[in-house]
């Protein structure tokens, strides 16, 4: 650390939003390293549809690896992996990344997401596709967090980022709605983009999994266009009930 940085840290110490301690090395200005590293990643076995980890015995007699929330329904999404529960330090880091433009957090967050996957998840995957924002919303914010995450994941895996989808009308933020509203909110909001090339295996990238209905809607459009397998990677999964 240079003399100038040291002096600035002394004059303007950073305080962790989770534990309240001052820190020098951390994530942007929001979290100390210890708090960020304290997030418990979801570990196998995990639910194939939402990524939550559950005790191994929950899946003993199941045909599909699903949690009770995701049940026996048929989904367009083939597999979802999430880094961890959307709460505590992960929520603070995500909030800074999404709403305060702390784009430098993207690389750290992408690394954590990547650590939740096994090589088989990536077998034959041709593209990483960020869930699109509406053009108006993206202009307003200046960037789409899902695009930044996908870019970081692409740098680490060598799989290209593609944009097979576009958002054709704005939807309300999922976290501001009731469960019933969340399920209906993304319907019909996504279409194939003009530059979509035929692909057989795609991984969608998004920041938060709330009900999964946004990712499911995107997967539906992709599957109907002939994509054979659609997975998803997300940072955090909210508690749903
Ligand atoms: Zn802390
Ligand atoms: Zn589940």
Coordinates of N, CA and C and ligand atoms in Angstrom, one line a residue:
X1 N 0.9 -1.2 0.0 CA 0.0 0.0 0.0 C 0.9 1.2 0.0
X2 N 0.6 2.2 -0.9 CA 1.4 3.4 -1.0 C 1.2 4.3 0.1
X3 N 2.1 5.3 0.2 CA 2.1 6.2 1.3 C 0.8 7.0 1.3
X4 N 0.4 7.4 0.0 CA -0.8 8.2 -0.1 C -2.1 7.5 0.3
X5 N -2.2 6.2 -0.1 CA -3.3 5.4 0.2 C -3.4 5.3 1.7
X6 N -2.2 5.0 2.4 CA -2.2 4.9 3.8 C -2.7 6.1 4.5
X7 N -2.2 7.3 4.0 CA -2.6 8.5 4.6 C -4.1 8.7 4.5
X8 N -4.7 8.4 3.2 CA -6.1 8.6 3.0 C -6.9 7.7 3.9
X9 N -6.5 6.4 4.1 CA -7.2 5.5 4.9 C -7.2 6.0 6.4
X10 N -6.1 6.7 6.8 CA -6.0 7.2 8.1 C -7.0 8.4 8.3
X11 N -7.0 9.2 7.2 CA -7.9 10.4 7.3 C -9.4 10.0 7.1
X12 N -9.6 9.1 6.2 CA -11.0 8.7 5.9 C -11.1 7.2 6.1
X13 N -11.2 6.7 7.3 CA -11.3 5.2 7.4 C -12.6 4.7 6.9
X14 N -12.5 3.5 6.4 CA -13.7 2.9 5.8 C -14.3 2.0 7.0
X15 N -15.7 2.0 7.1 CA -16.3 1.2 8.1 C -17.2 0.1 7.4
X16 N -17.0 -1.1 7.9 CA -17.8 -2.2 7.3 C -19.3 -2.1 7.7
X17 N -20.1 -2.2 6.7 CA -21.6 -2.0 6.9 C -22.2 -3.2 7.6
X18 N -21.4 -4.3 7.7 CA -22.0 -5.5 8.4 C -21.5 -5.5 9.9
X19 N -20.2 -5.4 10.1 CA -19.7 -5.5 11.5 C -19.4 -4.2 12.2
X20 N -19.3 -3.1 11.4 CA -19.1 -1.8 11.9 C -17.6 -1.5 12.2
X21 N -16.7 -2.5 12.0 CA -15.3 -2.2 12.3 C -14.7 -1.4 11.1
X22 N -13.6 -0.6 11.4 CA -13.0 0.0 10.3 C -12.0 -1.0 9.6
X23 N -11.8 -0.8 8.4 CA -11.0 -1.7 7.6 C -10.2 -1.0 6.6
X24 N -9.1 -1.6 6.1 CA -8.3 -1.1 5.1 C -8.5 -1.9 3.8
X25 N -8.3 -3.2 3.9 CA -8.5 -4.1 2.7 C -9.9 -4.7 2.8
X26 N -10.7 -4.4 1.8 CA -12.0 -5.0 1.8 C -12.6 -4.9 0.5
X27 N -14.0 -4.9 0.4 CA -14.7 -4.8 -0.8 C -15.2 -3.4 -1.0
X28 N -14.6 -2.7 -1.9 CA -15.0 -1.3 -2.1 C -15.0 -0.6 -0.8
X29 N -16.0 0.2 -0.6 CA -16.1 0.9 0.7 C -17.1 0.3 1.7
X30 N -17.6 -0.9 1.3 CA -18.8 -1.4 2.1 C -18.5 -2.5 3.0
X31 N -17.6 -3.4 2.7 CA -17.5 -4.6 3.5 C -16.0 -5.0 3.8
X32 N -15.8 -5.4 5.1 CA -14.4 -5.9 5.3 C -14.3 -7.3 4.7
X33 N -13.1 -7.7 4.5 CA -12.8 -9.0 3.9 C -13.4 -10.1 4.7
X34 N -13.2 -10.0 6.1 CA -13.7 -11.1 7.0 C -15.2 -11.3 6.8
X35 N -15.9 -10.2 6.7 CA -17.4 -10.4 6.6 C -17.7 -11.0 5.2
X36 N -17.1 -10.5 4.2 CA -17.4 -11.1 2.9 C -17.0 -12.5 2.8
X37 N -15.9 -12.9 3.5 CA -15.6 -14.3 3.5 C -16.4 -15.2 4.4
X38 N -17.2 -14.5 5.2 CA -18.1 -15.3 6.2 C -19.4 -15.8 5.5
X39 N -19.6 -15.4 4.3 CA -20.8 -15.9 3.6 C -20.7 -17.4 3.4
X40 N -21.7 -18.1 3.8 CA -21.6 -19.6 3.6 C -22.2 -19.9 2.2
X41 N -21.3 -20.4 1.4 CA -21.8 -20.8 0.0 C -22.7 -22.0 0.1
X42 N -23.7 -22.1 -0.8 CA -24.5 -23.3 -0.9 C -23.6 -24.4 -1.4
X43 N -23.8 -25.6 -0.7 CA -22.9 -26.7 -1.1 C -23.8 -27.9 -1.5
X44 N -23.3 -28.8 -2.3 CA -24.0 -30.0 -2.7 C -24.4 -30.8 -1.6
X45 N -25.6 -31.5 -1.6 CA -26.5 -31.4 -2.8 C -27.3 -30.1 -2.7
X46 N -27.6 -29.6 -3.9 CA -28.4 -28.4 -4.0 C -29.6 -28.7 -4.9
X47 N -30.6 -27.8 -4.7 CA -31.8 -28.0 -5.6 C -31.5 -27.5 -7.0
X48 N -31.9 -28.4 -8.0 CA -31.5 -28.0 -9.3 C -32.3 -26.8 -9.9
X49 N -33.4 -26.4 -9.2 CA -34.1 -25.3 -9.8 C -33.8 -24.0 -9.1
X50 N -33.3 -24.0 -7.9 CA -33.1 -22.7 -7.2 C -31.7 -22.6 -6.6
X51 N -31.0 -23.7 -6.5 CA -29.6 -23.7 -6.0 C -29.4 -23.8 -4.5
X52 N -30.5 -23.8 -3.8 CA -30.4 -23.8 -2.3 C -29.9 -25.2 -1.9
X53 N -29.0 -25.2 -0.9 CA -28.5 -26.5 -0.4 C -29.3 -27.0 0.7
X54 N -29.5 -28.3 0.8 CA -30.3 -28.9 1.8 C -29.6 -30.2 2.3
X55 N -30.1 -30.7 3.4 CA -29.4 -31.9 3.9 C -29.5 -33.0 2.9
X56 N -28.5 -33.8 2.8 CA -28.5 -34.9 1.8 C -29.7 -35.8 1.8
X57 N -30.2 -36.0 3.0 CA -31.3 -37.0 3.2 C -32.6 -36.5 2.5
X58 N -32.7 -35.2 2.3 CA -33.9 -34.6 1.6 C -34.1 -35.2 0.2
X59 N -33.0 -35.6 -0.4 CA -33.0 -36.0 -1.8 C -33.0 -37.5 -2.0
X60 N -32.9 -38.3 -0.8 CA -32.6 -39.7 -0.9 C -33.6 -40.4 -1.9
X61 N -34.9 -40.2 -1.8 CA -35.8 -40.9 -2.6 C -36.4 -40.1 -3.7
X62 N -35.8 -38.9 -3.9 CA -36.4 -38.1 -5.0 C -35.8 -38.5 -6.4
X63 N -36.7 -38.3 -7.4 CA -36.2 -38.6 -8.8 C -35.5 -37.4 -9.2
X64 N -36.0 -36.2 -9.0 CA -35.4 -34.9 -9.3 C -34.8 -34.3 -8.0
X65 N -33.7 -33.7 -8.2 CA -33.1 -33.0 -7.0 C -33.7 -31.7 -6.8
X66 N -34.8 -31.6 -6.1 CA -35.5 -30.4 -5.9 C -35.8 -30.1 -4.4
X67 N -35.8 -28.9 -4.0 CA -36.3 -28.5 -2.7 C -37.8 -28.6 -2.6
X68 N -38.3 -28.4 -1.4 CA -39.8 -28.5 -1.3 C -40.5 -27.3 -2.0
X69 N -39.8 -26.1 -2.0 CA -40.4 -25.0 -2.6 C -40.6 -25.2 -4.1
X70 N -39.6 -25.8 -4.7 CA -39.6 -26.0 -6.2 C -40.5 -27.1 -6.7
X71 N -40.7 -28.1 -5.8 CA -41.6 -29.2 -6.0 C -41.4 -30.0 -7.2
X72 N -42.5 -30.5 -7.8 CA -42.4 -31.5 -8.9 C -42.7 -30.8 -10.2
X73 N -42.9 -29.5 -10.2 CA -43.3 -28.8 -11.5 C -42.3 -29.0 -12.6
X74 N -42.8 -28.8 -13.8 CA -41.9 -28.9 -14.9 C -41.4 -27.5 -15.2
X75 N -40.1 -27.3 -15.4 CA -39.6 -26.0 -15.6 C -38.8 -26.0 -17.0
X76 N -38.7 -24.8 -17.5 CA -37.9 -24.6 -18.7 C -36.4 -24.6 -18.4
X77 N -36.1 -24.0 -17.2 CA -34.7 -24.0 -16.7 C -34.2 -25.4 -16.4
X78 N -33.1 -25.7 -16.8 CA -32.6 -27.1 -16.6 C -31.8 -27.1 -15.2
X79 N -31.1 -26.1 -14.9 CA -30.3 -26.2 -13.7 C -29.9 -24.7 -13.2
X80 N -30.0 -24.5 -11.9 CA -29.6 -23.2 -11.4 C -28.6 -23.4 -10.3
X81 N -27.5 -22.5 -10.3 CA -26.6 -22.5 -9.2 C -26.5 -21.1 -8.7
X82 N -26.6 -21.0 -7.3 CA -26.6 -19.7 -6.7 C -25.4 -19.8 -5.7
X83 N -24.8 -18.6 -5.5 CA -23.7 -18.6 -4.5 C -24.1 -18.8 -3.1
X84 N -25.1 -18.1 -2.7 CA -25.6 -18.2 -1.3 C -26.9 -17.5 -1.0
X85 N -27.3 -17.5 0.2 CA -28.5 -16.8 0.6 C -28.4 -15.3 0.5
X86 N -29.4 -14.7 -0.1 CA -29.4 -13.2 -0.2 C -29.7 -12.5 1.1
X87 N -28.7 -12.4 1.9 CA -28.9 -11.8 3.2 C -27.5 -11.4 3.8
X88 N -27.5 -10.6 4.8 CA -26.2 -10.2 5.5 C -25.2 -9.6 4.5
X89 N -23.9 -10.1 4.7 CA -22.9 -9.5 3.9 C -23.1 -9.5 2.4
X90 N -23.7 -10.6 1.9 CA -23.9 -10.8 0.5 C -24.9 -9.7 0.0
X91 N -25.9 -9.5 0.8 CA -26.9 -8.5 0.4 C -26.3 -7.1 0.4
X92 N -25.4 -6.8 1.3 CA -24.7 -5.5 1.3 C -23.8 -5.3 0.1
X93 N -23.0 -6.4 -0.2 CA -22.2 -6.3 -1.4 C -23.0 -6.2 -2.6
X94 N -24.1 -6.9 -2.8 CA -24.9 -6.8 -3.9 C -25.5 -5.4 -4.1
X95 N -26.0 -4.9 -3.0 CA -26.6 -3.6 -3.0 C -25.6 -2.5 -3.5
X96 N -24.4 -2.6 -3.1 CA -23.4 -1.6 -3.5 C -23.1 -1.8 -5.0
X97 N -23.1 -3.1 -5.4 CA -22.8 -3.4 -6.8 C -23.9 -2.9 -7.7
X98 N -25.1 -3.2 -7.3 CA -26.3 -2.9 -8.1 C -26.7 -1.4 -8.1
X99 N -26.8 -0.8 -6.9 CA -27.4 0.5 -6.8 C -26.4 1.6 -6.6
X100 N -25.2 1.3 -6.2 CA -24.3 2.4 -6.0 C -23.2 2.5 -7.0
X101 N -23.3 1.6 -8.0 CA -22.3 1.6 -9.1 C -20.9 1.2 -8.8
X102 N -20.8 0.4 -7.7 CA -19.5 -0.1 -7.4 C -19.1 -1.3 -8.2
X103 N -18.8 -1.0 -9.5 CA -18.6 -2.0 -10.4 C -17.4 -2.9 -10.1
X104 N -16.4 -2.4 -9.3 CA -15.2 -3.1 -9.0 C -15.6 -4.4 -8.2
X105 N -16.8 -4.4 -7.6 CA -17.2 -5.6 -6.9 C -17.4 -6.8 -7.8
X106 N -17.7 -6.5 -9.0 CA -18.1 -7.6 -10.0 C -17.1 -8.8 -10.0
X107 N -15.8 -8.5 -10.0 CA -14.8 -9.6 -10.1 C -14.9 -10.5 -8.9
X108 N -15.0 -9.9 -7.7 CA -15.0 -10.7 -6.5 C -16.3 -11.5 -6.4
X109 N -17.4 -10.9 -6.8 CA -18.7 -11.6 -6.8 C -18.7 -12.8 -7.8
X110 N -18.1 -12.5 -9.0 CA -18.1 -13.6 -10.0 C -17.3 -14.8 -9.6
X111 N -16.2 -14.5 -8.9 CA -15.3 -15.5 -8.4 C -16.1 -16.4 -7.4
X112 N -16.9 -15.8 -6.6 CA -17.7 -16.6 -5.6 C -18.7 -17.4 -6.3
X113 N -19.4 -16.9 -7.3 CA -20.4 -17.7 -8.0 C -19.7 -18.9 -8.7
X114 N -18.6 -18.6 -9.3 CA -17.9 -19.7 -10.0 C -17.5 -20.8 -9.1
X115 N -17.2 -20.5 -7.9 CA -16.8 -21.5 -6.9 C -17.9 -22.5 -6.5
X116 N -19.2 -22.1 -6.9 CA -20.3 -23.0 -6.5 C -20.6 -24.0 -7.6
X117 N -19.9 -23.9 -8.7 CA -20.1 -24.8 -9.9 C -19.1 -25.9 -10.0
X118 N -19.5 -27.0 -10.6 CA -18.5 -28.1 -10.8 C -18.3 -28.2 -12.3
X119 N -17.2 -28.8 -12.8 CA -16.9 -28.7 -14.2 C -18.1 -29.2 -15.1
X120 N -18.8 -30.3 -14.6 CA -19.9 -30.8 -15.4 C -20.9 -29.8 -15.8
X121 N -21.1 -28.8 -14.9 CA -22.1 -27.7 -15.2 C -21.8 -27.0 -16.5
X122 N -20.5 -26.9 -16.8 CA -20.0 -26.1 -17.9 C -19.9 -26.9 -19.2
X123 N -20.1 -28.2 -19.1 CA -19.9 -29.1 -20.3 C -20.6 -28.6 -21.5
X124 N -19.9 -28.2 -22.5 CA -20.6 -27.9 -23.8 C -21.3 -26.6 -23.8
X125 N -21.1 -25.8 -22.8 CA -21.9 -24.5 -22.8 C -21.2 -23.5 -23.8
X126 N -22.1 -22.9 -24.6 CA -21.6 -22.1 -25.7 C -21.6 -20.6 -25.4
X127 N -22.5 -20.2 -24.5 CA -22.6 -18.7 -24.2 C -23.1 -18.4 -22.8
X128 N -22.7 -17.3 -22.3 CA -23.2 -16.7 -21.1 C -24.1 -15.6 -21.5
X129 N -25.4 -15.7 -21.1 CA -26.4 -14.7 -21.5 C -26.9 -13.9 -20.3
X130 N -26.5 -12.6 -20.2 CA -27.0 -11.8 -19.0 C -28.5 -11.6 -19.2
X131 N -29.3 -11.6 -18.1 CA -30.7 -11.3 -18.2 C -30.8 -9.8 -18.6
X132 N -31.5 -9.5 -19.7 CA -31.5 -8.0 -20.1 C -32.4 -7.2 -19.2
X133 N -32.0 -5.9 -19.1 CA -32.8 -4.9 -18.5 C -33.5 -4.2 -19.7
X134 N -34.6 -3.4 -19.3 CA -35.2 -2.6 -20.4 C -34.2 -1.5 -20.8
X135 N -34.1 -1.1 -22.1 CA -33.2 -0.1 -22.5 C -33.3 1.2 -21.6
X136 N -34.5 1.6 -21.2 CA -34.7 2.8 -20.4 C -34.0 2.7 -19.1
X137 N -34.3 1.5 -18.4 CA -33.7 1.3 -17.1 C -32.2 1.2 -17.2
X138 N -31.6 0.6 -18.2 CA -30.2 0.5 -18.4 C -29.5 1.9 -18.6
X139 N -30.2 2.7 -19.4 CA -29.7 4.1 -19.6 C -29.7 4.9 -18.3
X140 N -30.7 4.7 -17.5 CA -30.9 5.4 -16.3 C -29.7 5.0 -15.3
X141 N -29.4 3.7 -15.2 CA -28.4 3.3 -14.3 C -27.0 3.4 -14.9
X142 N -26.9 3.3 -16.2 CA -25.6 3.4 -16.8 C -25.0 2.0 -17.1
X143 N -25.5 1.0 -16.5 CA -24.9 -0.4 -16.7 C -26.0 -1.4 -16.2
X144 N -25.8 -2.6 -16.7 CA -26.6 -3.7 -16.2 C -25.7 -4.6 -15.4
X145 N -26.0 -4.7 -14.1 CA -25.2 -5.6 -13.2 C -25.0 -7.0 -13.8
X146 N -26.1 -7.6 -14.4 CA -26.0 -8.9 -14.9 C -24.9 -9.0 -16.1
X147 N -24.8 -7.9 -16.8 CA -23.8 -7.9 -17.9 C -22.4 -7.8 -17.4
X148 N -22.2 -7.0 -16.3 CA -20.9 -7.0 -15.6 C -20.5 -8.3 -15.1
X149 N -21.5 -9.0 -14.4 CA -21.2 -10.3 -13.8 C -20.8 -11.3 -14.9
X150 N -21.6 -11.3 -16.0 CA -21.4 -12.2 -17.1 C -20.0 -12.0 -17.7
X151 N -19.6 -10.7 -17.8 CA -18.3 -10.3 -18.4 C -17.2 -10.9 -17.5
X152 N -17.3 -10.8 -16.2 CA -16.3 -11.3 -15.3 C -16.3 -12.8 -15.4
X153 N -17.4 -13.5 -15.5 CA -17.5 -14.9 -15.6 C -16.8 -15.4 -16.9
X154 N -17.1 -14.6 -17.9 CA -16.5 -14.9 -19.2 C -15.0 -14.8 -19.2
X155 N -14.4 -13.8 -18.5 CA -13.0 -13.7 -18.4 C -12.4 -14.9 -17.7
X156 N -13.1 -15.4 -16.7 CA -12.6 -16.5 -15.9 C -12.8 -17.9 -16.6
X157 N -13.8 -18.0 -17.5 CA -14.1 -19.3 -18.1 C -13.7 -19.4 -19.5
X158 N -13.6 -18.3 -20.2 CA -13.3 -18.3 -21.6 C -14.6 -18.5 -22.5
X159 N -15.7 -18.6 -21.8 CA -17.0 -18.7 -22.6 C -17.5 -17.3 -23.0
X160 N -17.9 -17.1 -24.2 CA -18.3 -15.7 -24.6 C -19.6 -15.3 -24.1
X161 N -19.7 -14.0 -23.9 CA -21.0 -13.4 -23.5 C -21.8 -13.1 -24.7
X162 N -23.1 -13.6 -24.8 CA -23.9 -13.3 -25.9 C -25.2 -12.7 -25.4
X163 N -25.9 -12.1 -26.3 CA -27.2 -11.4 -26.0 C -28.3 -11.9 -26.8
X164 N -28.8 -13.1 -26.6 CA -29.8 -13.7 -27.4 C -31.2 -13.1 -27.1
X165 N -31.3 -12.4 -26.0 CA -32.6 -11.9 -25.5 C -32.6 -10.4 -25.4
X166 N -33.8 -9.8 -25.6 CA -34.0 -8.4 -25.2 C -35.3 -8.2 -24.4
X167 N -35.3 -7.2 -23.6 CA -36.5 -6.9 -22.8 C -37.3 -5.9 -23.5
X168 N -38.6 -6.3 -23.8 CA -39.4 -5.4 -24.6 C -40.3 -4.5 -23.8
X169 N -40.6 -4.8 -22.6 CA -41.2 -3.8 -21.8 C -40.8 -3.8 -20.3
X170 N -40.8 -2.7 -19.7 CA -40.4 -2.6 -18.3 C -41.2 -3.4 -17.4
X171 N -40.6 -4.0 -16.3 CA -41.4 -4.7 -15.3 C -41.0 -4.0 -14.0
X172 N -41.8 -4.3 -13.0 CA -41.5 -3.7 -11.6 C -40.4 -4.5 -11.0
X173 N -39.6 -3.9 -10.1 CA -38.6 -4.7 -9.5 C -39.2 -5.9 -8.7
X174 N -38.7 -7.1 -8.9 CA -39.4 -8.3 -8.3 C -39.5 -8.2 -6.8
X175 N -38.4 -7.6 -6.2 CA -38.4 -7.6 -4.7 C -39.5 -6.7 -4.1
X176 N -40.1 -5.8 -5.0 CA -41.1 -4.9 -4.4 C -42.5 -5.5 -4.5
X177 N -42.6 -6.8 -5.0 CA -44.0 -7.3 -5.2 C -44.3 -8.5 -4.3
X178 N -45.6 -8.9 -4.3 CA -46.0 -10.1 -3.6 C -45.6 -11.3 -4.4
X179 N -45.7 -12.5 -3.8 CA -45.3 -13.7 -4.6 C -46.2 -13.8 -5.8
X180 N -47.5 -13.7 -5.6 CA -48.4 -13.8 -6.8 C -48.0 -12.9 -7.9
X181 N -47.7 -11.6 -7.5 CA -47.4 -10.6 -8.6 C -46.0 -10.9 -9.2
X182 N -45.1 -11.5 -8.4 CA -43.8 -11.8 -9.0 C -43.9 -12.8 -10.0
X183 N -44.8 -13.8 -9.9 CA -44.9 -14.9 -10.8 C -45.4 -14.4 -12.2
X184 N -46.3 -13.3 -12.1 CA -46.9 -12.8 -13.3 C -46.1 -11.7 -14.0
X185 N -45.3 -11.0 -13.2 CA -44.6 -9.8 -13.6 C -43.8 -9.9 -14.8
X186 N -42.9 -10.9 -15.0 CA -42.0 -11.0 -16.1 C -42.7 -11.6 -17.4
X187 N -43.9 -12.0 -17.3 CA -44.5 -12.7 -18.5 C -44.6 -11.8 -19.7
X188 N -44.1 -12.4 -20.8 CA -44.1 -11.6 -22.1 C -43.1 -10.5 -22.1
X189 N -42.2 -10.3 -21.2 CA -41.3 -9.2 -21.1 C -40.1 -9.4 -22.0
X190 N -39.8 -10.6 -22.4 CA -38.6 -10.9 -23.1 C -38.8 -11.5 -24.5
X191 N -38.0 -11.2 -25.4 CA -38.1 -11.7 -26.8 C -36.7 -12.0 -27.3
X192 N -36.6 -12.8 -28.4 CA -35.3 -13.1 -29.0 C -34.8 -11.7 -29.5
X193 N -33.5 -11.5 -29.4 CA -32.9 -10.3 -30.0 C -32.6 -10.6 -31.5
X194 N -32.3 -9.5 -32.2 CA -32.1 -9.6 -33.6 C -30.8 -10.4 -33.9
X195 N -29.8 -10.3 -33.0 CA -28.6 -10.9 -33.3 C -28.4 -12.3 -32.6
X196 N -29.5 -13.0 -32.4 CA -29.4 -14.3 -31.8 C -29.0 -15.3 -32.8
X197 N -27.9 -16.0 -32.5 CA -27.4 -17.1 -33.4 C -27.9 -18.4 -32.7
X198 N -28.1 -19.5 -33.5 CA -28.5 -20.7 -33.0 C -27.5 -21.3 -32.0
X199 N -28.0 -21.6 -30.8 CA -27.1 -22.2 -29.8 C -27.8 -23.4 -29.1
X200 N -27.0 -24.3 -28.6 CA -27.7 -25.4 -28.0 C -27.6 -25.4 -26.4
X201 N -26.5 -24.8 -25.9 CA -26.4 -24.8 -24.4 C -26.0 -23.4 -24.0
X202 N -26.9 -22.8 -23.1 CA -26.7 -21.4 -22.7 C -26.8 -21.4 -21.1
X203 N -26.0 -20.5 -20.5 CA -26.1 -20.2 -19.1 C -26.6 -18.8 -19.0
X204 N -27.8 -18.6 -18.4 CA -28.2 -17.2 -18.1 C -27.5 -16.7 -16.8
X205 N -27.3 -15.4 -16.8 CA -26.6 -14.8 -15.6 C -27.5 -13.7 -15.1
X206 N -27.8 -13.8 -13.8 CA -28.5 -12.7 -13.1 C -28.0 -12.5 -11.7
X207 N -28.4 -11.4 -11.1 CA -27.8 -11.2 -9.7 C -28.6 -11.9 -8.6
X208 N -29.9 -11.7 -8.6 CA -30.7 -12.3 -7.5 C -31.8 -13.2 -8.1
X209 N -32.0 -14.4 -7.4 CA -33.1 -15.3 -7.7 C -34.2 -15.0 -6.6
X210 N -35.3 -14.5 -7.1 CA -36.4 -14.2 -6.1 C -37.4 -15.4 -6.1
X211 N -38.2 -15.4 -7.2 CA -39.1 -16.6 -7.3 C -38.6 -17.5 -8.5
X212 N -37.6 -16.9 -9.2 CA -37.1 -17.7 -10.4 C -38.0 -17.4 -11.6
X213 N -39.0 -16.6 -11.5 CA -39.9 -16.4 -12.6 C -39.3 -15.6 -13.8
X214 N -38.4 -14.7 -13.5 CA -37.7 -14.0 -14.6 C -36.8 -14.9 -15.4
X215 N -36.0 -15.7 -14.7 CA -35.1 -16.6 -15.3 C -35.9 -17.7 -16.1
X216 N -37.0 -18.1 -15.5 CA -37.9 -19.1 -16.2 C -38.5 -18.5 -17.5
X217 N -38.9 -17.3 -17.4 CA -39.5 -16.6 -18.6 C -38.4 -16.5 -19.7
X218 N -37.2 -16.2 -19.3 CA -36.1 -16.1 -20.3 C -35.8 -17.5 -20.9
X219 N -35.8 -18.5 -20.0 CA -35.5 -19.9 -20.5 C -36.6 -20.3 -21.4
X220 N -37.8 -19.9 -21.1 CA -38.9 -20.3 -22.0 C -38.7 -19.8 -23.4
X221 N -38.4 -18.5 -23.5 CA -38.2 -17.9 -24.9 C -37.0 -18.6 -25.6
X222 N -35.9 -18.9 -24.9 CA -34.8 -19.6 -25.5 C -35.1 -21.0 -25.9
X223 N -35.8 -21.7 -25.0 CA -36.2 -23.1 -25.4 C -37.1 -23.2 -26.6
X224 N -38.1 -22.2 -26.6 CA -39.0 -22.2 -27.8 C -38.3 -21.9 -29.1
X225 N -37.1 -21.2 -29.0 CA -36.4 -20.9 -30.2 C -35.4 -22.0 -30.6
X226 N -35.4 -23.1 -29.8 CA -34.6 -24.3 -30.2 C -33.4 -24.5 -29.3
X227 N -33.2 -23.7 -28.3 CA -32.0 -24.0 -27.4 C -32.3 -25.3 -26.6
X228 N -31.4 -26.2 -26.6 CA -31.6 -27.5 -26.0 C -31.5 -27.5 -24.4
X229 N -30.6 -26.7 -23.9 CA -30.3 -26.7 -22.4 C -30.1 -25.3 -21.9
X230 N -30.8 -24.9 -20.9 CA -30.6 -23.6 -20.3 C -30.4 -23.7 -18.8
X231 N -29.2 -23.2 -18.4 CA -28.9 -23.2 -17.0 C -28.9 -21.7 -16.5
X232 N -28.6 -21.5 -15.3 CA -28.5 -20.1 -14.8 C -27.6 -20.1 -13.6
X233 N -26.9 -19.0 -13.5 CA -26.0 -18.7 -12.4 C -26.4 -17.4 -11.8
X234 N -26.6 -17.4 -10.5 CA -27.0 -16.2 -9.8 C -26.1 -16.0 -8.5
X235 N -26.1 -14.8 -8.1 CA -25.3 -14.5 -6.9 C -26.1 -14.9 -5.6
X236 N -27.3 -14.5 -5.4 CA -28.0 -14.8 -4.2 C -29.4 -15.3 -4.4
X237 N -29.9 -16.1 -3.5 CA -31.2 -16.6 -3.6 C -32.0 -16.1 -2.4
X238 N -33.1 -15.4 -2.6 CA -33.8 -14.9 -1.4 C -34.6 -16.0 -0.8
X239 N -34.9 -15.8 0.5 CA -35.8 -16.8 1.2 C -37.2 -16.5 0.7
X240 N -37.9 -17.5 0.2 CA -39.1 -17.2 -0.5 C -40.4 -17.2 0.4
X241 N -40.4 -17.9 1.4 CA -41.6 -18.0 2.2 C -41.4 -17.5 3.6
Ligands
LIG1 ZN1 -17.0 -6.5 8.6
LIG2 ZN1 -35.5 -25.2 -5.0

